[in-house]
Tab-separated table of C-alpha atoms and ligand atoms in Angstrom:
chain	number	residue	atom	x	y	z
R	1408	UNK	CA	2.543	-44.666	-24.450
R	1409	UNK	CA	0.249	-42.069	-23.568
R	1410	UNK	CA	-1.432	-40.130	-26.808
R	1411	UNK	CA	-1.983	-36.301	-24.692
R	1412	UNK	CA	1.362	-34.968	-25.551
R	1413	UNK	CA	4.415	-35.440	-27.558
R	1414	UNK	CA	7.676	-34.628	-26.830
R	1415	UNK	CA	10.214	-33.326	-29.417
R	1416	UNK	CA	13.856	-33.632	-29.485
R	1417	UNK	CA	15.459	-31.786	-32.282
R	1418	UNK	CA	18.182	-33.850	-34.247
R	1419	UNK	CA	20.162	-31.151	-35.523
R	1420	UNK	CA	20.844	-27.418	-35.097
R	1421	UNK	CA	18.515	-26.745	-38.691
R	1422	UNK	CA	16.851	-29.978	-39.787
R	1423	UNK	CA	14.617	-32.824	-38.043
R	1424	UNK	CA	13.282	-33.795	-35.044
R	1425	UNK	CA	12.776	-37.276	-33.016
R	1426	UNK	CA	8.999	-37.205	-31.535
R	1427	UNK	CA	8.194	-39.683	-28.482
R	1428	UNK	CA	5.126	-39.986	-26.200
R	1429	UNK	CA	2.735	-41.255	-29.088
R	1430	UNK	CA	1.788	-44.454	-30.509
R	1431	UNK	CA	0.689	-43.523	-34.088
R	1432	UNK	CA	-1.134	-46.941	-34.364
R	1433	UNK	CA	-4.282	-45.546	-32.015
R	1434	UNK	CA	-6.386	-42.646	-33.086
R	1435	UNK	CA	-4.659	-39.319	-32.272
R	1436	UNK	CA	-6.372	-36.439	-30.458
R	1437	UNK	CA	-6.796	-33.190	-32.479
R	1438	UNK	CA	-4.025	-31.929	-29.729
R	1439	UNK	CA	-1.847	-34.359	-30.625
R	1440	UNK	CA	-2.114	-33.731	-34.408
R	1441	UNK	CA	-1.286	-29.801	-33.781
R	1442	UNK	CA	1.348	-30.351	-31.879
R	1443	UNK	CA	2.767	-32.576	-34.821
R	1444	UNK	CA	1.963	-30.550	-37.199
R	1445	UNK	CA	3.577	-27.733	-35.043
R	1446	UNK	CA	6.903	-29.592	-34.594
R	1447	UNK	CA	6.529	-30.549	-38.735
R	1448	UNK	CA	6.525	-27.004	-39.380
R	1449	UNK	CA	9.777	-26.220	-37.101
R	1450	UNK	CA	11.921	-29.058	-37.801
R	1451	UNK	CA	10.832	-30.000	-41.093
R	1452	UNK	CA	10.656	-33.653	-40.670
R	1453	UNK	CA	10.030	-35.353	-37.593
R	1454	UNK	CA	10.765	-39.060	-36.780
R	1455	UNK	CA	8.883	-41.539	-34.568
R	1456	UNK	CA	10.872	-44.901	-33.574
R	1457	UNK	CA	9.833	-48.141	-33.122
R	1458	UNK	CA	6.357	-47.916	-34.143
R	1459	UNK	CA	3.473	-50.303	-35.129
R	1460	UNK	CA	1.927	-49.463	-38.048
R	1461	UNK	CA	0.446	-51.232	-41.427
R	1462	UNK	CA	-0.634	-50.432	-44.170
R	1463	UNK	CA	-4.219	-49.001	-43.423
R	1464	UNK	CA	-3.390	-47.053	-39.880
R	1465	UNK	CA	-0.153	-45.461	-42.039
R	1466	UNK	CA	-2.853	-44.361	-44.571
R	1467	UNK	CA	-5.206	-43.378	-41.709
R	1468	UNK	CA	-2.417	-41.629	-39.881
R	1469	UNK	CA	-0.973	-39.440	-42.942
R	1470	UNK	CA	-5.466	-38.750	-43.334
R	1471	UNK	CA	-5.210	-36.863	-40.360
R	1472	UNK	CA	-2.674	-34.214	-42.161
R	1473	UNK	CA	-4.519	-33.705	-45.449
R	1474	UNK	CA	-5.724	-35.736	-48.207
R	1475	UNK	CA	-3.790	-39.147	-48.937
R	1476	UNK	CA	-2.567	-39.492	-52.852
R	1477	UNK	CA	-2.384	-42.344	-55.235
R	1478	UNK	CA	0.702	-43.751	-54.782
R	1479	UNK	CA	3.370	-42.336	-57.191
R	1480	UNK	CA	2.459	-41.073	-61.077
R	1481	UNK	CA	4.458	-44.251	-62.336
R	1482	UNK	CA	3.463	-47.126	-60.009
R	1483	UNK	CA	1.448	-49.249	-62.499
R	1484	UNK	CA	1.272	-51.974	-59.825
R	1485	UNK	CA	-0.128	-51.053	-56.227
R	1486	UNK	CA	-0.557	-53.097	-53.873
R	1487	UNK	CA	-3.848	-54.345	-53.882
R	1488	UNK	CA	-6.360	-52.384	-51.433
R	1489	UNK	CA	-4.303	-50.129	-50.895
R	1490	UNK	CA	-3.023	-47.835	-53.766
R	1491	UNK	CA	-1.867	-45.089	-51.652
R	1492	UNK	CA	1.393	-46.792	-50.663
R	1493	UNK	CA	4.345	-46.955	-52.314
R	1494	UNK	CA	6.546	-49.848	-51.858
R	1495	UNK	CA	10.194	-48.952	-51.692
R	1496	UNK	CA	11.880	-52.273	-52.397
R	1497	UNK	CA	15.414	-52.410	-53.808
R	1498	UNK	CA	14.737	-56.077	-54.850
R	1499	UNK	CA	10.960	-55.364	-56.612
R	1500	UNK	CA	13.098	-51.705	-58.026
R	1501	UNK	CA	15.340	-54.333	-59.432
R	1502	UNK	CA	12.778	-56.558	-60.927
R	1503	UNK	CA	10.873	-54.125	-62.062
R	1504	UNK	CA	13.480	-51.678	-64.045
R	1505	UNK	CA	16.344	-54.027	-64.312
R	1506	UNK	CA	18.614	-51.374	-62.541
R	1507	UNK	CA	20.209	-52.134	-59.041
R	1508	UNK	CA	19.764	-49.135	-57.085
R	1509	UNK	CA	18.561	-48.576	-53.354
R	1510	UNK	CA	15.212	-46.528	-54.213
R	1511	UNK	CA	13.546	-45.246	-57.646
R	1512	UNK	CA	14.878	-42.128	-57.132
R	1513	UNK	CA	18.977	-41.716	-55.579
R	1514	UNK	CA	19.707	-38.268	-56.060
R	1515	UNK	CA	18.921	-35.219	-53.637
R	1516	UNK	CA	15.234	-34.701	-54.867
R	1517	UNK	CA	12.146	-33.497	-53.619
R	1518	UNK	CA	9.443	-36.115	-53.689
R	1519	UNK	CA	7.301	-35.485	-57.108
R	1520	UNK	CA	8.359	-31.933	-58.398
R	1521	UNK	CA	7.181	-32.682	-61.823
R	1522	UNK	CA	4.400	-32.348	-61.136
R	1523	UNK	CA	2.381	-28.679	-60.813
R	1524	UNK	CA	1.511	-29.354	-57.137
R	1525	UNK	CA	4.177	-31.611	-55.035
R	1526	UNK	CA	3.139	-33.640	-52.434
R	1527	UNK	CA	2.688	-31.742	-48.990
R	1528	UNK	CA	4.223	-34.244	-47.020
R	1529	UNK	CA	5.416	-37.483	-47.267
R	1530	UNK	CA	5.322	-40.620	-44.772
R	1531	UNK	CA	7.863	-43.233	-44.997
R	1532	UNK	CA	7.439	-46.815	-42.719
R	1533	UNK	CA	10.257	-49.000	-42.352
R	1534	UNK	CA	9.596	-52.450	-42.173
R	1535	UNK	CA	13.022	-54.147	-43.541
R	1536	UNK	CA	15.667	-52.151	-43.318
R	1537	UNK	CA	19.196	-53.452	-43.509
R	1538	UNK	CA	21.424	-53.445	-40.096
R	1539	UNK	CA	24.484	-51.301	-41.730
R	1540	UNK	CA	23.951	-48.789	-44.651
R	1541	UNK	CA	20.717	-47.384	-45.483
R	1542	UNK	CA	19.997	-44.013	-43.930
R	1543	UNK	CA	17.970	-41.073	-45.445
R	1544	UNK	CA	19.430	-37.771	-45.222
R	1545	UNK	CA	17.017	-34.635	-45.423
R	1546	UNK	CA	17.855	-30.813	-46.003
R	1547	UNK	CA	16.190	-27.697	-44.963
R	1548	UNK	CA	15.120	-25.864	-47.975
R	1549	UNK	CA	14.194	-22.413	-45.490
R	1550	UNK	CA	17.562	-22.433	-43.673
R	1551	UNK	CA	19.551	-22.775	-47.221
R	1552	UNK	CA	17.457	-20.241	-48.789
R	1553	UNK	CA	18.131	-18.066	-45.439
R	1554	UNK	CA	22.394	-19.194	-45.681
R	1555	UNK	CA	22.475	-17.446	-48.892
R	1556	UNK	CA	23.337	-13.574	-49.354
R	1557	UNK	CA	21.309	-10.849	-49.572
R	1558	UNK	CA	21.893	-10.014	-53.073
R	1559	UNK	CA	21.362	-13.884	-54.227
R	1560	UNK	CA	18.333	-14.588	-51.979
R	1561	UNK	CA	16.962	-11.433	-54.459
R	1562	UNK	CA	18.316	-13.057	-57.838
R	1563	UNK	CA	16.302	-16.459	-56.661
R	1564	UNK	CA	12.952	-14.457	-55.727
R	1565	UNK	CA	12.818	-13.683	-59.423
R	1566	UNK	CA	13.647	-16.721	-60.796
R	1567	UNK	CA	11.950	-19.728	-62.067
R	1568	UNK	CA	12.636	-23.391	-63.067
R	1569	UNK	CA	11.557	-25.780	-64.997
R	1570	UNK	CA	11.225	-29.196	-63.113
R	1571	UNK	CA	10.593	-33.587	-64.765
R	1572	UNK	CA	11.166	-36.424	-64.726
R	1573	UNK	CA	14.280	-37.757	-66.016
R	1574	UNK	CA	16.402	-34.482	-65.393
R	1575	UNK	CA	20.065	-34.987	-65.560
R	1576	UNK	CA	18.794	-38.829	-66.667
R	1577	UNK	CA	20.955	-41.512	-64.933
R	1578	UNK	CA	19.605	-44.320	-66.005
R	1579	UNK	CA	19.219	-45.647	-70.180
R	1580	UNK	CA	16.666	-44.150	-72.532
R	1581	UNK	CA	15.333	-47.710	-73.364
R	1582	UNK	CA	14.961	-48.624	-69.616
R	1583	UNK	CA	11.919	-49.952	-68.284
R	1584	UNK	CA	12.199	-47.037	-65.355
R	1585	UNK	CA	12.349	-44.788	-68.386
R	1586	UNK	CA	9.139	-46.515	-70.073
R	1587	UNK	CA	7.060	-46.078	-67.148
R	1588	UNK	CA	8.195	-42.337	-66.897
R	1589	UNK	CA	7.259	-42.245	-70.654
R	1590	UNK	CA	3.770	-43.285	-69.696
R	1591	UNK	CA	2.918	-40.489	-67.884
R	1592	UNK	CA	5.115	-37.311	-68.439
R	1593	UNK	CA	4.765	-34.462	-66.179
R	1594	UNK	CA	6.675	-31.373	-66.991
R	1595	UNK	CA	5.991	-27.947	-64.301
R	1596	UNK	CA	7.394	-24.453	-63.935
R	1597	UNK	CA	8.298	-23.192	-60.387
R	1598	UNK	CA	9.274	-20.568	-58.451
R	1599	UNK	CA	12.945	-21.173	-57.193
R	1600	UNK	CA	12.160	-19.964	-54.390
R	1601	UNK	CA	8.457	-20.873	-52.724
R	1602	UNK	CA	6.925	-18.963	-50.077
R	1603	UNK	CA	5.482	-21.708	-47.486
R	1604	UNK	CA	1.694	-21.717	-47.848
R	1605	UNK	CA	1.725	-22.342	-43.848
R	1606	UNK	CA	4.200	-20.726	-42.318
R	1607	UNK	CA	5.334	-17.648	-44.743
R	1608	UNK	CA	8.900	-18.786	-45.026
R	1609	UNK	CA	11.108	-18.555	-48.233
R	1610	UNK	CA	12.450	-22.044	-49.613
R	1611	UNK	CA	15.088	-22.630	-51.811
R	1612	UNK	CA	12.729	-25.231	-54.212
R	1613	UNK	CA	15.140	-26.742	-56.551
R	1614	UNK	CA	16.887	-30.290	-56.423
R	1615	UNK	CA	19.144	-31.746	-58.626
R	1616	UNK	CA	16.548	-35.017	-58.957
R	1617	UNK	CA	14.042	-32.921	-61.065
R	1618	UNK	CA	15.296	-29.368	-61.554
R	1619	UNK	CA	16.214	-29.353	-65.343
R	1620	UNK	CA	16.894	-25.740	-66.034
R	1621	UNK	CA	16.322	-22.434	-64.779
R	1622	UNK	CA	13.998	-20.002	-67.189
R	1623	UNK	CA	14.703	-16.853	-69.379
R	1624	UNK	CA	18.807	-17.081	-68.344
R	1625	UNK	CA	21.455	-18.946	-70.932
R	1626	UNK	CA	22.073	-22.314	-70.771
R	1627	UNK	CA	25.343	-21.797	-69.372
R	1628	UNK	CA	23.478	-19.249	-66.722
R	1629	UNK	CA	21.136	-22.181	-65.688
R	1630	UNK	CA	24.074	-24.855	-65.421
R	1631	UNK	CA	26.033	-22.633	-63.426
R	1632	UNK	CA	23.213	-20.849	-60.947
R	1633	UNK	CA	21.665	-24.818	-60.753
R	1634	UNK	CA	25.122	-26.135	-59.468
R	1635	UNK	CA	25.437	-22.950	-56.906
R	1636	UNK	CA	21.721	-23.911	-55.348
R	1637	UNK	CA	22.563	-27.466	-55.499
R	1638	UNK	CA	25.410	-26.793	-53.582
R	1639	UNK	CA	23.576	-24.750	-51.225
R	1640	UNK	CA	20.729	-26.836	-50.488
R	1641	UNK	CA	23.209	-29.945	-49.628
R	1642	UNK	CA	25.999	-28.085	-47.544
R	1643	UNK	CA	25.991	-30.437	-43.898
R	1644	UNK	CA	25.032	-27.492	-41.873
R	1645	UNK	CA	21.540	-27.997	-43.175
R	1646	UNK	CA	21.204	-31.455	-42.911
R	1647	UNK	CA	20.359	-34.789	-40.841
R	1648	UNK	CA	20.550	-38.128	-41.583
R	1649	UNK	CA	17.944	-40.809	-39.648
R	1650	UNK	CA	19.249	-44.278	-39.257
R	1651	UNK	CA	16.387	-47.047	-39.577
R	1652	UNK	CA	15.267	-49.287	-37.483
R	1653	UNK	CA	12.175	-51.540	-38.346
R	1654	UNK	CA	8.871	-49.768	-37.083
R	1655	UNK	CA	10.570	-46.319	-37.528
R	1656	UNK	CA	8.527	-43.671	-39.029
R	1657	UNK	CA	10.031	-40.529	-40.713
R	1658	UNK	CA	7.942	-37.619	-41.244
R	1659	UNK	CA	8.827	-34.570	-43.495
R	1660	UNK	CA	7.251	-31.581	-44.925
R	1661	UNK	CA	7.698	-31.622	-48.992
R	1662	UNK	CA	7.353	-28.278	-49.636
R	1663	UNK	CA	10.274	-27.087	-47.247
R	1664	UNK	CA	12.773	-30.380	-47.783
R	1665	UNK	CA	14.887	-32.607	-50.439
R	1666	UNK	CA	15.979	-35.805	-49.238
R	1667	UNK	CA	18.724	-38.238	-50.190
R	1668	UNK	CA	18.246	-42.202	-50.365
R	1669	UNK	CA	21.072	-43.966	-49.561
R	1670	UNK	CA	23.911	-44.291	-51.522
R	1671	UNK	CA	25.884	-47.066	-49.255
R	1672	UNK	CA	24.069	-50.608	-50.375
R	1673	UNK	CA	23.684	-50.956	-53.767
R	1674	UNK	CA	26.933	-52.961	-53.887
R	1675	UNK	CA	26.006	-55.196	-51.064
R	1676	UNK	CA	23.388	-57.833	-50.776
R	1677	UNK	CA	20.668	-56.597	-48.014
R	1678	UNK	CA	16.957	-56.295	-48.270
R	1679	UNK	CA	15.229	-52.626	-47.728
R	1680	UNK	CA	11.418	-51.955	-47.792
R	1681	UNK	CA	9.624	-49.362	-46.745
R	1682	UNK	CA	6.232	-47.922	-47.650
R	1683	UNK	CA	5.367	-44.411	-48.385
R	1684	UNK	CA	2.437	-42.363	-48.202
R	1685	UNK	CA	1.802	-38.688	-49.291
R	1686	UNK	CA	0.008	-35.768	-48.850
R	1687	UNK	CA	-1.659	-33.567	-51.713
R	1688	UNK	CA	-0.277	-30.618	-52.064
R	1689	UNK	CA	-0.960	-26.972	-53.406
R	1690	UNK	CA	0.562	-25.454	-56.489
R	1691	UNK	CA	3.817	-23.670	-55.276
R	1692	UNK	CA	3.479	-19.777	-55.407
R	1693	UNK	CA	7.084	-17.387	-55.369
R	1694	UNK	CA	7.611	-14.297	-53.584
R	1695	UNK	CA	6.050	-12.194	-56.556
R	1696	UNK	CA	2.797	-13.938	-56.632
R	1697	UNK	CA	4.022	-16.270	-59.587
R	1698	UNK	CA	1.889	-19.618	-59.421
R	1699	UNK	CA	3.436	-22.743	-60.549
R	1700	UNK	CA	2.469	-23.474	-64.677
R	1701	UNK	CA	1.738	-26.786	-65.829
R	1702	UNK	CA	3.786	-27.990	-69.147
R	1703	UNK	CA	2.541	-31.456	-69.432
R	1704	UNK	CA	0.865	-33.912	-67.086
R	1705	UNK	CA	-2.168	-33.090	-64.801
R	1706	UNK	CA	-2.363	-32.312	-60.885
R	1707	UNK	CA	-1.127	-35.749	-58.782
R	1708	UNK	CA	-3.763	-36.464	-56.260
R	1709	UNK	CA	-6.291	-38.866	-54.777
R	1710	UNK	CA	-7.471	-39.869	-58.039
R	1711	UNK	CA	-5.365	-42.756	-60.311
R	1712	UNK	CA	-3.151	-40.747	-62.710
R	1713	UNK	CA	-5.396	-41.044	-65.989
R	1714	UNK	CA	-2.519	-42.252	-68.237
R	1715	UNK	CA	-2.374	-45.408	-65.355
R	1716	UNK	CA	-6.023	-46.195	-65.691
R	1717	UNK	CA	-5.921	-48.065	-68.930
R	1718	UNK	CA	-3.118	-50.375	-67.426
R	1719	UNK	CA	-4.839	-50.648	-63.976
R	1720	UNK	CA	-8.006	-51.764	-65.242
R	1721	UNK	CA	-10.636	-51.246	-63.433
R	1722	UNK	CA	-8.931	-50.075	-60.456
R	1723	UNK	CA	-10.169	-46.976	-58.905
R	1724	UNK	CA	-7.901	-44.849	-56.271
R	1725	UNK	CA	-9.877	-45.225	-52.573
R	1726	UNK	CA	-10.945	-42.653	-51.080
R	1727	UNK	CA	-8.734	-41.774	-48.029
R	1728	UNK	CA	-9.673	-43.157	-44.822
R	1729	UNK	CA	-10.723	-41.121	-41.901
S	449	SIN	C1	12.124	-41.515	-50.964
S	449	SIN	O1	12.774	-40.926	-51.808
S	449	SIN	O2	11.003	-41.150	-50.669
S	449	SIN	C2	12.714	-42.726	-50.275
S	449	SIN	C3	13.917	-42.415	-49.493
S	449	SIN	C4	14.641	-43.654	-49.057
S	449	SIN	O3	14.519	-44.714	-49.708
S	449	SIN	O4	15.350	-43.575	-48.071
């Protein structure tokens, strides 16, 4: 494979792109990274197949796109060396919170919205995925904001929502899931809709995984406007699902997508892991200037979340590698 350029074969008429001509194992050219970064930007998430990467060169690769976070506000048990990845394991999920379900989080979400500044991006590395069942699906937040009508794409400028953990709570109060969310609570207020901090473009930002309610409108207002977006954001038009294959890399931009985990395996017996990375990101600003507000929790970055540091002992969050 030769590293000078990519080539980039959208998926879908909206959503996703496959990229080939790169080997993401071997330092990239500054080129190369643009033209990623480029097809990111357009397509929203781009996938690489059959790939070589492990743990370090996934952390050095998502390095080149911005700074690498600590793995996830409630992962109390990193992998040691290398506490930016998150393992997605349905087996260790299992173990660890006692609930059989494909990934920690199985609704149409938007990776760590609870917090007051989401991830950029987000990497995810297959390395044993089952051979039926088990697809992500992704959705373009721009094109559903852009499918909706005049007079609603101005109601959503104006509005804003609270987002957590735990909204529309699947899973029991007592859980251990729910005890490690209790550990380190992170409540924000966003725009609904968020103006791309790259590219300009609106985004519906609201998914039914953390969107609790939407501000200053009744409770039946917010029920009813939340199931119209959540609608929206979902409809097939905007959407493309990647089937795995070990080695496959997925790459998608966090502050224009939701994504689904699958829904097909948790009644049959198959393994699935793959390891995630992410990107810090900004705090999301609206059409009208309004800047995310924190309601409880602090920013999710490089650093170990301080309410983990007691339970991770000594163990300090590396610094990103080069
Ligand atoms: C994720 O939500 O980041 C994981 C998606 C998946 O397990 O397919």
């Amino acid at each position: 494979m030769s590293n000078n350029h990519i080539e980039v074969k959208p998926v879908s008429g909206f959503t996703g792109a496959e990229i080939s001509g790169v080997d993401l194992s071997r330092p990239l050219s500054d080129d190369v990274v643009k033209e990623i970064r480029q097809a990111l930007l357009k397509w929203k998430v781009v996938f690489f197949r059959d790939q070589n990467l492990d743990h370090a060169a996934q952390i050095a690769f998502t390095a080149r796109f911005g700074d690498v976070t600590y793995a996830h506000p409630h992962e109390d048990e990193p992998i040691e060396g290398f506490s930016e990845i998150l393992t997605i394991d349905r087996s260790r999920f299992e173990k660890r919170n006692g609930l059989r379900r494909s990934s920690y989080e199985s609704r149409w979400h938007t990776d760590v919205t609870a917090a007051l500044n989401p991830p950029a991006g987000s990497i995810l590395r297959a390395v044993n995925v089952p051979s039926i069942g088990g697809d992500t699906t992704w959705t373009n937040l721009v094109a559903a904001y852009e499918g909706l009508s005049a007079p609603l794409r101005a109601l959503a400028d104006g509005l804003k929502a609270e987002h957590r953990f735990n909204a529309g709570l699947q899973f029991p109060s007592n859980s251990k899931l729910a005890q490690r969310i209790a550990i380190n609570p992170l409540v924000s207020i966003h725009p609904v809709v968020r103006v791309h901090p790259e590219t300009g473009e609106r985004a519906l930002f609201v998914n039914p995984g953390f969107t609790s309610r939407i501000l200053d409108v009744s409770p039946q207002e917010s029920e009813l406007l939340l199931e119209l977006f959540f609608k929206q954001i979902t409809k097939p038009a905007y959407t493309a699902r990647f089937r795995w294959n070990n080695g496959d890399v997925a790459f998608w931009d966090n502050r224009a997508t939701a994504h689904l985990a699958p829904q097909d395996i948790d009644h049959i017996d198959v393994e699935r892991v793959l390891y995630r990375t992410t990107i810090t990101g900004d705090i999301p600003v609206g059409p009208d200037g309004f800047r995310s507000q924190p309601v409880e929790g602090e920013l999710f970055g490089v650093e170990v979340p301080s309410a983990l540091k007691d339970k991770l002992g000594k163990l300090e969050a590396e610094p990103a590698l080069a």
